[in-house]
């Protein structure tokens, strides 16, 4: 019994190592044109949580972007200001941009927030996980679409 | 498949197009991006915390060690003469190992081979102090790493690592340090990532630290797996960075935010 359990465990570990890491955790989505029209989750994102998340260091957004975040002393200037994103782009367009911006611009420096394949030498603590969860992406999107000018 | 191949091709074309090396006249040390206060700290030896390490290094240079009971000074005499310009040529090709070694590894080779002492640990106070003392003898001299043709394949490997996208954030060193050095990442100036001042005193670390420590920090920053200290990949990156900085003056011990 113990041997069997060990073998199963080993097999599971091997499988995890060989399968596209964590791929099964990602929810499927459909790209239509330059957008992902359908939410990644069943429930709507939360604007307040999205605002909180976007300025958190761990989400990495304002390392590169600036935006309407007057209380944030340190914002990046590697990328467009996020003010007005909701006027320039539809929710679906913004969703694809967050999920996998490389599908829109192969040489972009904007990371793909909901992708685990095609990456090189990902550190052990991040391996097999997307940068943001589906829920976090929907929260950020709920906030981004409110940025109208 | 076709699309993937197209993207790969486009990426390759674009990265060669963007990744022109920074021309000699535009090479800028991290120093030039700093506030006047931090610059002053580097400029004045009495205010530069790195100088305390240099002083400790000078003492270690004279101290006998190992079963051979020899000091560095017993073989190399006065470092101010024998070590002048040495750091400006590192990493250098080490025949016995068939690969490049950086200054820290060279010092440890002297410890094991000539002093018959145990090597110092990476980032130990002793190794940083001795490295800073040796490198300080080249202060102001132009970096001249890479003349030895045997280094060429290793420079090429370092260059490839510098260009490669990696980590969960999928960024290459080149994306920040060639393409975006005039920009800011959150609050910090990105800088050209020039290796001119190492080991250097970083205010954020509250300590002296090696170039390998800095490289590991950038690698972890893009959420890639950091190479262990002393791994060939880190030495190859150091080597490429030093050839990329040729002609720039050595600043050791520099100060950085």
XYZ file of C-alpha atoms in Angstrom:
406
model
C 0.000 0.000 0.000
C 2.674 2.436 1.067
C 4.706 1.560 -2.033
C 1.713 2.170 -4.233
C 1.014 5.536 -2.635
C 4.616 6.534 -3.108
C 4.558 5.455 -6.736
C 1.392 7.447 -7.333
C 2.920 10.454 -5.659
C 6.045 10.161 -7.773
C 4.013 9.771 -10.924
C 1.956 12.797 -9.992
C 5.118 14.808 -9.329
C 6.603 13.708 -12.654
C 3.407 14.510 -14.444
C 3.337 17.948 -12.853
C 6.917 18.498 -13.959
C 6.272 17.430 -17.556
C 2.841 18.872 -18.190
C 2.810 22.518 -19.270
C 3.242 23.829 -15.739
C -0.022 24.710 -14.093
C -1.800 24.896 -17.440
C -4.813 23.117 -15.999
C -5.346 25.953 -13.501
C -5.918 28.530 -16.246
C -9.482 28.982 -17.366
C -10.087 28.785 -21.083
C -10.883 31.981 -22.975
C -11.727 32.900 -26.535
C -10.054 35.699 -28.447
C -12.318 37.502 -30.887
C -10.395 39.964 -33.041
C -8.252 41.991 -30.647
C -10.389 41.250 -27.596
C -11.540 38.651 -25.080
C -15.218 39.657 -24.839
C -16.231 37.186 -22.085
C -15.084 37.541 -18.444
C -12.616 34.923 -17.176
C -14.820 34.324 -14.126
C -18.507 33.863 -13.476
C -18.768 36.889 -11.193
C -18.190 40.530 -12.033
C -14.962 42.198 -10.927
C -14.900 44.649 -8.029
C -13.880 48.256 -8.780
C -12.517 49.007 -5.308
C -10.475 45.838 -5.101
C -9.190 46.566 -8.622
C -8.036 50.067 -7.647
C -6.257 48.690 -4.573
C -4.608 45.935 -6.556
C -3.371 48.058 -9.442
C -1.264 50.272 -7.147
C 0.163 47.337 -5.165
C 3.799 46.574 -5.818
C 2.977 42.865 -6.222
C 0.701 43.479 -9.209
C 3.679 45.255 -10.895
C 1.450 47.649 -12.935
C 2.779 50.958 -11.637
C 6.373 49.819 -11.874
C 5.912 50.696 -15.556
C 2.702 52.742 -15.753
C 1.569 55.961 -14.196
C -2.093 56.807 -13.743
C -4.637 58.775 -11.714
C -3.061 57.701 -8.416
C -2.124 60.992 -6.733
C -1.327 59.248 -3.434
C 1.362 57.078 -5.074
C 4.768 58.759 -4.917
C 6.493 56.205 -7.154
C 5.066 55.470 -10.563
C 6.867 54.292 -13.672
C 7.216 55.955 -17.062
C 8.030 52.917 -19.208
C 4.478 52.683 -20.493
C 1.442 54.851 -21.334
C -0.399 56.685 -18.555
C -3.458 54.638 -17.630
C -5.728 57.689 -17.371
C -8.449 57.344 -19.976
C -7.801 53.632 -20.704
C -11.550 53.008 -20.424
C -12.281 55.571 -23.147
C -9.635 54.275 -25.506
C -10.398 50.570 -25.208
C -13.389 48.317 -24.648
C -13.481 45.964 -21.682
C -12.776 43.018 -23.999
C -9.770 44.743 -25.562
C -8.399 45.559 -22.121
C -8.932 41.942 -21.067
C -6.728 40.587 -23.870
C -4.153 43.279 -23.088
C -3.915 42.043 -19.502
C -4.187 38.335 -20.236
C -1.524 38.238 -22.947
C -0.402 41.564 -24.430
C 2.153 39.698 -26.544
C -0.700 38.487 -28.771
C -1.216 42.121 -29.791
C 2.438 43.163 -29.987
C 4.995 40.363 -30.095
C 7.813 42.584 -28.807
C 5.928 44.400 -26.058
C 7.595 44.610 -22.662
C 4.227 44.367 -20.934
C 4.148 40.976 -19.201
C 1.384 38.468 -19.942
C -0.577 38.329 -16.697
C -2.548 35.174 -17.436
C -0.138 32.874 -19.192
C 2.202 30.146 -17.946
C 3.617 28.670 -21.146
C 6.394 29.940 -23.383
C 8.344 31.423 -20.453
C 12.008 30.782 -19.636
C 13.626 30.051 -16.259
C 10.720 31.223 -14.122
C 11.785 31.331 -10.452
C 10.654 28.462 -8.237
C 8.179 30.542 -6.230
C 6.376 31.725 -9.365
C 6.651 28.656 -11.592
C 3.436 27.348 -13.113
C 1.368 30.258 -11.828
C 0.029 33.205 -13.788
C 1.121 36.627 -12.443
C -2.484 37.425 -11.540
C -5.466 35.173 -10.935
C -8.564 35.324 -13.125
C -10.397 37.094 -10.270
C -7.653 39.681 -9.886
C -7.693 40.392 -13.608
C -11.464 40.899 -13.561
C -11.129 43.253 -10.544
C -8.468 45.336 -12.328
C -10.601 45.395 -15.483
C -13.649 46.560 -13.529
C -11.538 49.477 -12.355
C -9.822 50.208 -15.708
C -13.143 50.625 -17.549
C -14.052 53.408 -15.088
C -11.001 55.427 -16.231
C -12.790 57.692 -18.697
C -11.851 61.234 -19.583
C 2.404 27.031 -36.130
C 2.721 29.565 -38.913
C 1.715 32.336 -36.561
C 4.153 31.149 -33.895
C 6.977 31.056 -36.431
C 6.034 34.539 -37.626
C 6.046 35.887 -34.105
C 9.407 34.248 -33.417
C 10.820 35.804 -36.576
C 9.378 39.209 -35.802
C 10.748 39.033 -32.274
C 14.192 38.110 -33.561
C 14.177 40.916 -36.124
C 12.896 43.469 -33.648
C 15.328 42.512 -30.924
C 18.334 42.832 -33.204
C 16.987 46.142 -34.435
C 16.456 47.541 -30.922
C 19.462 46.099 -29.217
C 22.238 48.243 -30.595
C 24.997 48.450 -28.016
C 25.312 51.820 -26.302
C 27.955 53.839 -28.225
C 31.095 54.866 -26.341
C 30.127 58.539 -26.134
C 26.727 57.726 -24.605
C 27.916 55.312 -21.921
C 26.848 56.630 -18.536
C 27.679 55.304 -15.135
C 24.922 54.766 -12.568
C 26.690 57.641 -10.787
C 25.351 60.185 -13.274
C 21.749 59.249 -12.403
C 22.192 59.858 -8.665
C 21.153 62.748 -6.433
C 23.831 65.334 -5.497
C 23.869 63.952 -1.922
C 24.631 60.409 -3.022
C 27.231 61.656 -5.488
C 28.948 63.590 -2.705
C 28.975 60.448 -0.585
C 30.858 58.582 -3.318
C 33.193 61.478 -4.060
C 34.467 62.113 -0.554
C 36.480 59.247 0.844
C 35.706 60.335 4.396
C 31.946 60.110 3.695
C 32.073 56.991 1.518
C 31.110 53.942 3.638
C 32.855 51.721 1.059
C 36.199 53.114 2.208
C 35.841 51.302 5.550
C 35.846 48.037 3.616
C 38.859 49.174 1.603
C 40.732 49.824 4.858
C 39.822 46.355 6.139
C 40.988 44.965 2.801
C 44.321 46.696 3.191
C 44.772 45.060 6.598
C 43.807 41.639 5.197
C 46.334 42.113 2.369
C 49.087 42.223 4.998
C 47.770 39.393 7.183
C 49.396 35.963 6.946
C 46.930 33.123 6.390
C 46.648 29.408 5.693
C 49.076 26.548 6.110
C 51.498 28.374 3.814
C 51.448 31.183 6.371
C 51.739 33.783 3.643
C 50.042 37.136 3.181
C 48.937 38.492 -0.214
C 51.708 41.057 0.299
C 54.335 38.293 0.541
C 53.770 37.439 -3.125
C 52.470 40.742 -4.535
C 54.244 43.306 -2.312
C 52.688 46.732 -2.478
C 49.171 46.498 -3.900
C 49.273 50.143 -4.905
C 51.828 49.109 -7.528
C 51.198 45.431 -8.246
C 47.393 45.674 -8.366
C 47.161 48.918 -10.331
C 44.954 48.330 -13.382
C 44.259 44.684 -12.542
C 40.535 45.040 -11.793
C 40.051 46.979 -15.031
C 40.820 43.720 -16.903
C 38.535 41.370 -14.956
C 36.890 38.880 -15.399
C 39.992 37.297 -16.966
C 40.636 33.917 -18.585
C 42.023 31.363 -16.142
C 44.067 28.768 -18.016
C 43.965 26.069 -15.331
C 40.154 26.145 -15.317
C 39.640 26.870 -19.013
C 37.128 29.604 -18.236
C 36.903 33.202 -17.038
C 37.068 34.057 -13.331
C 36.034 37.290 -11.674
C 38.125 39.148 -9.129
C 36.461 37.452 -6.155
C 37.179 34.009 -7.624
C 40.779 35.037 -8.388
C 41.290 36.084 -4.767
C 39.866 32.762 -3.597
C 42.173 30.876 -6.007
C 45.110 32.635 -4.344
C 43.720 31.649 -0.961
C 43.411 27.956 -1.819
C 46.450 27.531 -4.106
C 49.028 29.869 -2.619
C 47.998 30.475 0.977
C 46.537 27.002 1.427
C 43.645 28.535 3.265
C 39.921 27.930 2.880
C 38.173 30.172 0.356
C 36.114 33.082 1.683
C 32.345 32.756 1.288
C 30.662 34.907 -1.341
C 29.559 38.269 0.128
C 31.587 37.667 3.293
C 33.076 40.801 4.789
C 36.602 39.539 4.079
C 36.043 38.752 0.400
C 34.248 42.058 -0.229
C 36.949 43.979 1.632
C 39.864 42.384 -0.239
C 38.096 42.726 -3.594
C 37.304 46.379 -2.894
C 40.916 47.030 -1.867
C 42.302 45.418 -5.033
C 39.741 47.105 -7.298
C 40.307 50.487 -5.693
C 43.875 50.387 -7.063
C 42.298 50.777 -10.531
C 40.053 53.675 -9.579
C 39.860 56.135 -12.471
C 41.439 53.751 -14.970
C 39.473 52.807 -18.103
C 37.856 49.363 -18.158
C 39.730 47.166 -20.627
C 38.193 43.711 -20.073
C 38.006 41.304 -23.009
C 41.312 41.769 -24.868
C 42.166 38.072 -24.479
C 40.699 36.282 -27.541
C 40.110 33.172 -25.408
C 37.340 35.142 -23.694
C 35.341 35.647 -26.890
C 33.002 32.632 -26.603
C 32.250 33.524 -22.975
C 31.516 37.156 -23.834
C 29.127 35.836 -26.472
C 27.361 33.639 -23.901
C 27.048 36.591 -21.533
C 25.649 38.693 -24.342
C 23.069 36.018 -25.161
C 21.997 35.921 -21.496
C 21.716 39.704 -21.473
C 19.389 39.612 -24.486
C 17.276 36.663 -23.360
C 13.807 37.244 -21.987
C 13.260 35.321 -18.797
C 11.219 34.947 -15.665
C 7.520 35.307 -14.999
C 7.711 38.941 -16.179
C 9.398 37.759 -19.390
C 11.928 40.589 -19.617
C 15.536 40.660 -20.750
C 18.293 42.816 -19.281
C 18.408 44.603 -22.630
C 14.754 45.712 -22.333
C 15.650 47.880 -19.379
C 19.357 48.633 -19.693
C 19.677 49.177 -23.477
C 16.168 50.284 -24.429
C 14.867 52.133 -21.340
C 17.808 53.581 -19.397
C 16.415 57.074 -19.643
C 13.227 55.964 -17.893
C 11.965 55.173 -14.411
C 10.794 51.885 -12.937
C 8.388 53.015 -10.227
C 10.596 55.580 -8.458
C 14.059 54.336 -9.514
C 16.161 55.457 -12.438
C 16.754 52.350 -14.548
C 20.328 53.339 -15.616
C 22.431 51.554 -18.222
C 23.372 48.788 -15.775
C 27.080 49.604 -16.012
C 29.337 47.502 -13.769
C 31.872 50.264 -13.108
C 31.733 50.568 -9.325
C 31.806 47.065 -7.796
C 32.008 46.028 -5.101
C 29.930 49.034 -4.127
C 28.037 50.383 -1.152
C 24.319 50.307 -1.799
C 22.213 52.365 0.573
C 19.341 49.914 0.138
C 21.609 47.051 1.270
C 23.309 49.095 3.987
C 26.425 47.223 2.974
C 29.024 46.673 0.338
C 27.923 44.117 -2.247
C 29.354 42.393 -5.297
C 28.298 42.662 -8.928
C 26.949 39.109 -8.652
C 24.679 40.223 -5.814
C 23.315 43.015 -8.024
C 22.774 40.656 -10.958
C 20.931 38.192 -8.734
C 18.687 41.046 -7.562
C 17.774 42.021 -11.129
C 17.164 38.372 -12.071
C 14.876 37.897 -9.068
C 13.218 41.214 -9.956
C 11.979 39.755 -13.227
C 10.913 36.677 -11.226
C 13.425 34.390 -12.865
C 15.475 31.760 -11.026
C 18.625 33.484 -9.736
C 21.858 31.609 -10.446
C 23.830 30.579 -7.358
C 26.902 32.665 -6.555
C 29.891 31.634 -8.650
C 27.867 29.941 -11.392
C 29.359 30.311 -14.889
C 26.297 32.222 -16.113
C 26.859 35.012 -13.589
C 30.547 35.257 -14.500
C 29.626 35.366 -18.195
C 27.159 38.176 -17.522
C 29.813 40.053 -15.534
C 32.243 39.548 -18.400
C 29.799 40.798 -21.020
C 28.893 43.825 -18.866
C 32.572 44.719 -18.434
C 33.229 44.528 -22.201
C 30.076 46.598 -22.735
C 31.576 49.207 -20.376
C 35.006 49.328 -22.029
C 36.592 52.740 -21.723
C 34.535 53.768 -18.692
C 36.522 54.565 -15.534
C 36.552 52.151 -12.597
C 34.777 53.761 -9.589
C 35.320 51.210 -6.816
C 34.141 51.622 -4.125
C 31.111 53.361 -5.647
C 27.909 54.292 -3.819
C 24.442 53.602 -5.240
C 20.929 54.255 -3.924
